[in-house]
Short mmCIF file of C-alpha atoms in Angstrom, two decimals:
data_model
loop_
_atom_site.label_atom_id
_atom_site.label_comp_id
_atom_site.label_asym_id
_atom_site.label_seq_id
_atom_site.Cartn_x
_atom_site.Cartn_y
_atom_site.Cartn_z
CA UNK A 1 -4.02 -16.75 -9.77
CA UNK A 2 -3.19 -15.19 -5.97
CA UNK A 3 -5.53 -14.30 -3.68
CA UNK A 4 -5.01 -12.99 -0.12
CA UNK A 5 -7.36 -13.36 2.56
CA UNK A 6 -7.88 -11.52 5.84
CA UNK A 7 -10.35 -12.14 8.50
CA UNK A 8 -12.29 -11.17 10.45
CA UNK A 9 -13.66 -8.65 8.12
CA UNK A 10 -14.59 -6.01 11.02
CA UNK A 11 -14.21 -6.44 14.35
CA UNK A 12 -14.77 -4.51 18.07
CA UNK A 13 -13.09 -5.56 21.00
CA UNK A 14 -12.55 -3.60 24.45
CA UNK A 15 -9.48 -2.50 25.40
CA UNK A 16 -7.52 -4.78 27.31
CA UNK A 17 -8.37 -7.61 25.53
CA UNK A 18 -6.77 -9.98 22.81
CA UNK A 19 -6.49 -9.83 19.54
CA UNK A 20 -5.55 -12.25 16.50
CA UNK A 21 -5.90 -11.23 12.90
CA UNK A 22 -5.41 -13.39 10.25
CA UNK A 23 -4.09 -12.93 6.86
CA UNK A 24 -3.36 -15.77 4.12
CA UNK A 25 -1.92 -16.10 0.58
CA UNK A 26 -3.02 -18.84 -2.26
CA UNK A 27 -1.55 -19.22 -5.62
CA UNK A 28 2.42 -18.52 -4.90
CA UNK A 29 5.07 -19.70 -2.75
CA UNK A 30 7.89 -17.91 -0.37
CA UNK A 31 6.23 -14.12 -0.45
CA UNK A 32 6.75 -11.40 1.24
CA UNK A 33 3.93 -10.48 3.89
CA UNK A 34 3.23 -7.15 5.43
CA UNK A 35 0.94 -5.87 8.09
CA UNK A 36 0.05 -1.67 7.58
CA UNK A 37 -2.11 -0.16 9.72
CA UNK A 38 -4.14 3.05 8.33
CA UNK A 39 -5.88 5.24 11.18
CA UNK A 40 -8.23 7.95 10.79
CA UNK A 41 -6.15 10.14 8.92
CA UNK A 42 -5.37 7.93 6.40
CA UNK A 43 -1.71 7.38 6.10
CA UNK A 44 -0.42 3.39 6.02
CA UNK A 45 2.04 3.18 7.91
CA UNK A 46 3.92 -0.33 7.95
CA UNK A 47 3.61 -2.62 11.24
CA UNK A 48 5.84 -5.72 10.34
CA UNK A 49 7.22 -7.56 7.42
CA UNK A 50 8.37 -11.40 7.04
CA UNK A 51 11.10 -12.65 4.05
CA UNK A 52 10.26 -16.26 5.06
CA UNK A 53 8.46 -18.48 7.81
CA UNK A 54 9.81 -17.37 11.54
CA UNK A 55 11.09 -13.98 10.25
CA UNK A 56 9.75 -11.15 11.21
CA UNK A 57 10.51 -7.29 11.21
CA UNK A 58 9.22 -5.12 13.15
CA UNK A 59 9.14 -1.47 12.27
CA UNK A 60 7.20 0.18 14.95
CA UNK A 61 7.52 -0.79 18.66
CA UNK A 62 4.08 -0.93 19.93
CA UNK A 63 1.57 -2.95 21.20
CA UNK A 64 1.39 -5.47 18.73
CA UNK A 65 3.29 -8.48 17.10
CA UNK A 66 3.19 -10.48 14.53
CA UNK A 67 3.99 -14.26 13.56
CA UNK A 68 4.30 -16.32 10.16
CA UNK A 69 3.81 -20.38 11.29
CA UNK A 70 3.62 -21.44 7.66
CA UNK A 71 4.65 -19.91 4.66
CA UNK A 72 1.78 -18.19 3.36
CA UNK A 73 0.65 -17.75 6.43
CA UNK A 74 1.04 -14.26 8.79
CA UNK A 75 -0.80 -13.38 12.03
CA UNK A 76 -1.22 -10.10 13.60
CA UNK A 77 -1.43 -10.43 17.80
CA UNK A 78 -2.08 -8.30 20.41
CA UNK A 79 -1.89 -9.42 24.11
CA UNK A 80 -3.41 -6.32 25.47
CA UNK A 81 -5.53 -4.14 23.23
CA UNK A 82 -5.28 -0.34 23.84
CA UNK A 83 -7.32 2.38 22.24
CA UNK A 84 -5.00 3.97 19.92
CA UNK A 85 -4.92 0.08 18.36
CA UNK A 86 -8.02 1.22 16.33
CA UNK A 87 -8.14 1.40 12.33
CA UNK A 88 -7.83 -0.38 9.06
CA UNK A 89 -5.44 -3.41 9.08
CA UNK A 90 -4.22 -4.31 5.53
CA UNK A 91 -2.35 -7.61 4.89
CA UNK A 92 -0.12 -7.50 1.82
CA UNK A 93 1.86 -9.70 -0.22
CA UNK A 94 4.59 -9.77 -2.75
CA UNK A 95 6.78 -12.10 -4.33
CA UNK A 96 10.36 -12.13 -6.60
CA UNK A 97 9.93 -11.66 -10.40
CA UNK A 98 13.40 -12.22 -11.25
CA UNK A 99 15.41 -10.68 -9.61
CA UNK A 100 13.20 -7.96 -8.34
CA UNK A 101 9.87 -7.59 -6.30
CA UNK A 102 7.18 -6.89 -7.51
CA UNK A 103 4.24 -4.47 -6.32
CA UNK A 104 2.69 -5.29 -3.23
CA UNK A 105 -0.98 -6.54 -3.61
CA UNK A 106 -3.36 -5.99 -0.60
CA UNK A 107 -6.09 -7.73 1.03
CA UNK A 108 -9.54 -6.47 2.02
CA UNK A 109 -8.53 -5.32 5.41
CA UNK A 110 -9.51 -5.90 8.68
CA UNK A 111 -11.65 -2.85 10.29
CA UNK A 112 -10.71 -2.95 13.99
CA UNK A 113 -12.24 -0.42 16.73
CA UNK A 114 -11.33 -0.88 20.14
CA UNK A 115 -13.98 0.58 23.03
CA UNK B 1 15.67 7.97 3.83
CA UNK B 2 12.59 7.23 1.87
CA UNK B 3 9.45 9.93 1.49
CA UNK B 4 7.04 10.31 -0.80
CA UNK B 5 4.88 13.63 -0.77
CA UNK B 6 1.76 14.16 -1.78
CA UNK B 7 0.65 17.99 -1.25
CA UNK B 8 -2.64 17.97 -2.12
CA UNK B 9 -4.87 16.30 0.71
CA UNK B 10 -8.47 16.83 -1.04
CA UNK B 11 -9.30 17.11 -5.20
CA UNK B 12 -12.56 17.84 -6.03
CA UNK B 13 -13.59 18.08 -9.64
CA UNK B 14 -16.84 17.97 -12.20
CA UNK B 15 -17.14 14.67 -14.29
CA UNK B 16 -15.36 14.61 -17.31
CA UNK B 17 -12.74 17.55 -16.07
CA UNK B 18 -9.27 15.95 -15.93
CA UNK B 19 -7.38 16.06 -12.61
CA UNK B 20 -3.69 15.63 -11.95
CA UNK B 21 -2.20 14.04 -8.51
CA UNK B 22 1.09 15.44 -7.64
CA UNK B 23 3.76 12.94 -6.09
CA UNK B 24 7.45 14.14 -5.31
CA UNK B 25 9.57 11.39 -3.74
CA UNK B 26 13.14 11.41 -1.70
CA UNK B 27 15.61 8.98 -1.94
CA UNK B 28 19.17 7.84 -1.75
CA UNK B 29 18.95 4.66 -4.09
CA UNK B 30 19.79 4.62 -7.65
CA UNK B 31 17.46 1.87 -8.20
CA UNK B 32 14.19 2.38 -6.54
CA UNK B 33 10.20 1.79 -7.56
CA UNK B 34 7.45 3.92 -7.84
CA UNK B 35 3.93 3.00 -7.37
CA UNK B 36 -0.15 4.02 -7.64
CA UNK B 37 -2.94 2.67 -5.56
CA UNK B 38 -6.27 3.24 -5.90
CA UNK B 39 -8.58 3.00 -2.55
CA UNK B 40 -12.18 3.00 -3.32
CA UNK B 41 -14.59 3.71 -0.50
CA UNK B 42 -14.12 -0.72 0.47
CA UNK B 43 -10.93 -0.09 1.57
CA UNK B 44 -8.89 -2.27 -0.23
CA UNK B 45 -6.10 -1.21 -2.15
CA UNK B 46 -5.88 -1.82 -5.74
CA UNK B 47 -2.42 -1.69 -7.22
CA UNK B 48 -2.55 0.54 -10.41
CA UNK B 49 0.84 0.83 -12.03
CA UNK B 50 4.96 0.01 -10.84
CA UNK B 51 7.63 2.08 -12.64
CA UNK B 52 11.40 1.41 -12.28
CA UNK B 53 13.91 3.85 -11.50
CA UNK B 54 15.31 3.18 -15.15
CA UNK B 55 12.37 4.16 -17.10
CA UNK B 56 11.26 7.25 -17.38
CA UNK B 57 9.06 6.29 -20.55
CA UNK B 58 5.53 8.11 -19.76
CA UNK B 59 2.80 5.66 -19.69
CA UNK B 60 -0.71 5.57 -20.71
CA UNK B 61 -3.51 3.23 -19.45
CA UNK B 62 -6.47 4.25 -20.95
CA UNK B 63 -7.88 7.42 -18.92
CA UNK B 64 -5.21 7.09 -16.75
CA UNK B 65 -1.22 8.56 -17.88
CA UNK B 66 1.88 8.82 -15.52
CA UNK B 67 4.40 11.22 -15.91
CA UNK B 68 7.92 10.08 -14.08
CA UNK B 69 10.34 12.81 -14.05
CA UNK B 70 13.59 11.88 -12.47
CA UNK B 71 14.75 15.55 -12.85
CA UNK B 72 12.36 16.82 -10.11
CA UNK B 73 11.90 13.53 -8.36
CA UNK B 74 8.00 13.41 -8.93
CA UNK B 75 5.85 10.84 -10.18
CA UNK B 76 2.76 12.54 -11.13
CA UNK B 77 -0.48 10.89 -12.05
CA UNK B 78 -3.54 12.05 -14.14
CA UNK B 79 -7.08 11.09 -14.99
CA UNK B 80 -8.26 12.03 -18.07
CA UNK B 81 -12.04 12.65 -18.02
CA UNK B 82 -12.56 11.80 -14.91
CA UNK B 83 -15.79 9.68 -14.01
CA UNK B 84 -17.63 9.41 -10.44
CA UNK B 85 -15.92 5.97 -10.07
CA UNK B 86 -12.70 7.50 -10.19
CA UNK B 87 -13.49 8.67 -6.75
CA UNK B 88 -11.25 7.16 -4.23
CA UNK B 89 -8.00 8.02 -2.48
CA UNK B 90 -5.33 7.40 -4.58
CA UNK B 91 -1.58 6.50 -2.75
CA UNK B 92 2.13 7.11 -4.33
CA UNK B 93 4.48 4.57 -2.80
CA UNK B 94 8.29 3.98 -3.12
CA UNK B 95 10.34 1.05 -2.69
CA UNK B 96 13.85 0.28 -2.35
CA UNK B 97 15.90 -2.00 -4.93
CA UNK B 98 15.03 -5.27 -2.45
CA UNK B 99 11.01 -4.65 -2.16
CA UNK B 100 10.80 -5.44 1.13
CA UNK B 101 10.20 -2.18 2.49
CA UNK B 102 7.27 0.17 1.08
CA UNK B 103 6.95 4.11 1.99
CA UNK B 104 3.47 5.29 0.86
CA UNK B 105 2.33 9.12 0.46
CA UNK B 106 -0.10 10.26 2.68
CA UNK B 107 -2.67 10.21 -0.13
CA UNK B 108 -4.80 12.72 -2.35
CA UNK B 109 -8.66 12.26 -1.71
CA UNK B 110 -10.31 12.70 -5.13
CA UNK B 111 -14.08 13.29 -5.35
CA UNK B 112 -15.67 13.42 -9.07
CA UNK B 113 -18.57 15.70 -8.51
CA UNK B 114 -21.67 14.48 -11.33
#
């Protein structure tokens, strides 16, 4: 079976500093990762996606970017953090059943406040 | 372009009442996907149901029933006798024919009172 895996778990950095968030896939090959970000009011709204290793979409310019080094791999970065960078960051994955996708399934999320 | 709608903001009903979350969807696709996600206070998301464009076949999952109505574009979703686990927010998404994009509702905050 899949599992996806994000880490740290929570985390609380001050602004101006780094950040690297992890987020991995077992169980299938080739998916399709996504970074969403969900702030206080709830909405998701969708960071970046990657179709395959090196590829990467971005769908908000912003502070942030991400990078897939291996296949089931997909890192979130930040060079600078700023305060608006705080909330929920949910890794997601999904993969070709056919010819379609199927649903996206999410990881536990990465709770990141920025002082 | 893509958006889903989801009016209601806050539901709050007595256990055992049943409670219907409104979705209404735009798009320009004839083939397109509907979802349901369940967020429980964790945080994670937990994927409850994918309908195709095509199908407009109610389903029932137990407690839980879907009603997709192309007619009106909406993609409604109720819990039948609702129990205080039920309480979470609860997201409508939409995705185009290639998956690689999804456009998520603002969500519906549902609180089952005991």
């Amino acid at each position: 079976s899949q599992t996806i895996h994000q880490w740290p778990a929570t985390l609380v950095q001050p602004v101006g500093s780094p950040l690297s968030l992890e987020c991995t896939v077992e169980g299938t090959s080739n998916p399709n990762l996504y970074w969403y970000r969900q702030a206080a009011g709830r909405g998701l709204q969708l960071l970046f996606y990657s179709v395959g290793i090196g590829q990467i979409s971005s769908e908000v310019p912003q502070n942030l970017s991400a990078s897939r080094p291996q296949d089931r791999q997909f890192i979130l970065s930040s060079k600078k953090l700023l305060l608006s960078d705080s909330g929920f960051y949910l890794c997601a994955w999904s993969s070709l059943r056919g010819a379609e996708y199927n649903e996206q399934f999410f990881g536990p999320g990465t709770r990141l406040t920025v002082l | 372009a893509q958006k889903v709608t989801q009016a209601q903001t806050e539901i709050s009903v007595v256990e055992k009442e049943d409670v219907t979350l409104d979705c209404v969807y735009e798009t320009r696709d004839t083939t397109y996907y509907l979802f349901w996600y369940k967020q429980p206070p964790s945080g994670e998301l937990v994927f409850l149901i994918r309908r195709n464009s095509f199908d407009e076949q109610n389903e029932i999952s137990g407690r839980y029933s879907w009603n997709f109505q192309k007619s009106t574009s909406s993609f409604n979703f109720t819990i039948t006798a609702s129990q205080v686990v039920d309480s979470a927010v609860y997201f409508c998404a939409l995705s185009e024919y290639t998956g690689n994009q999804f456009y998520f509702g603002t969500g519906t905050s549902l609180t089952v009172i005991p």
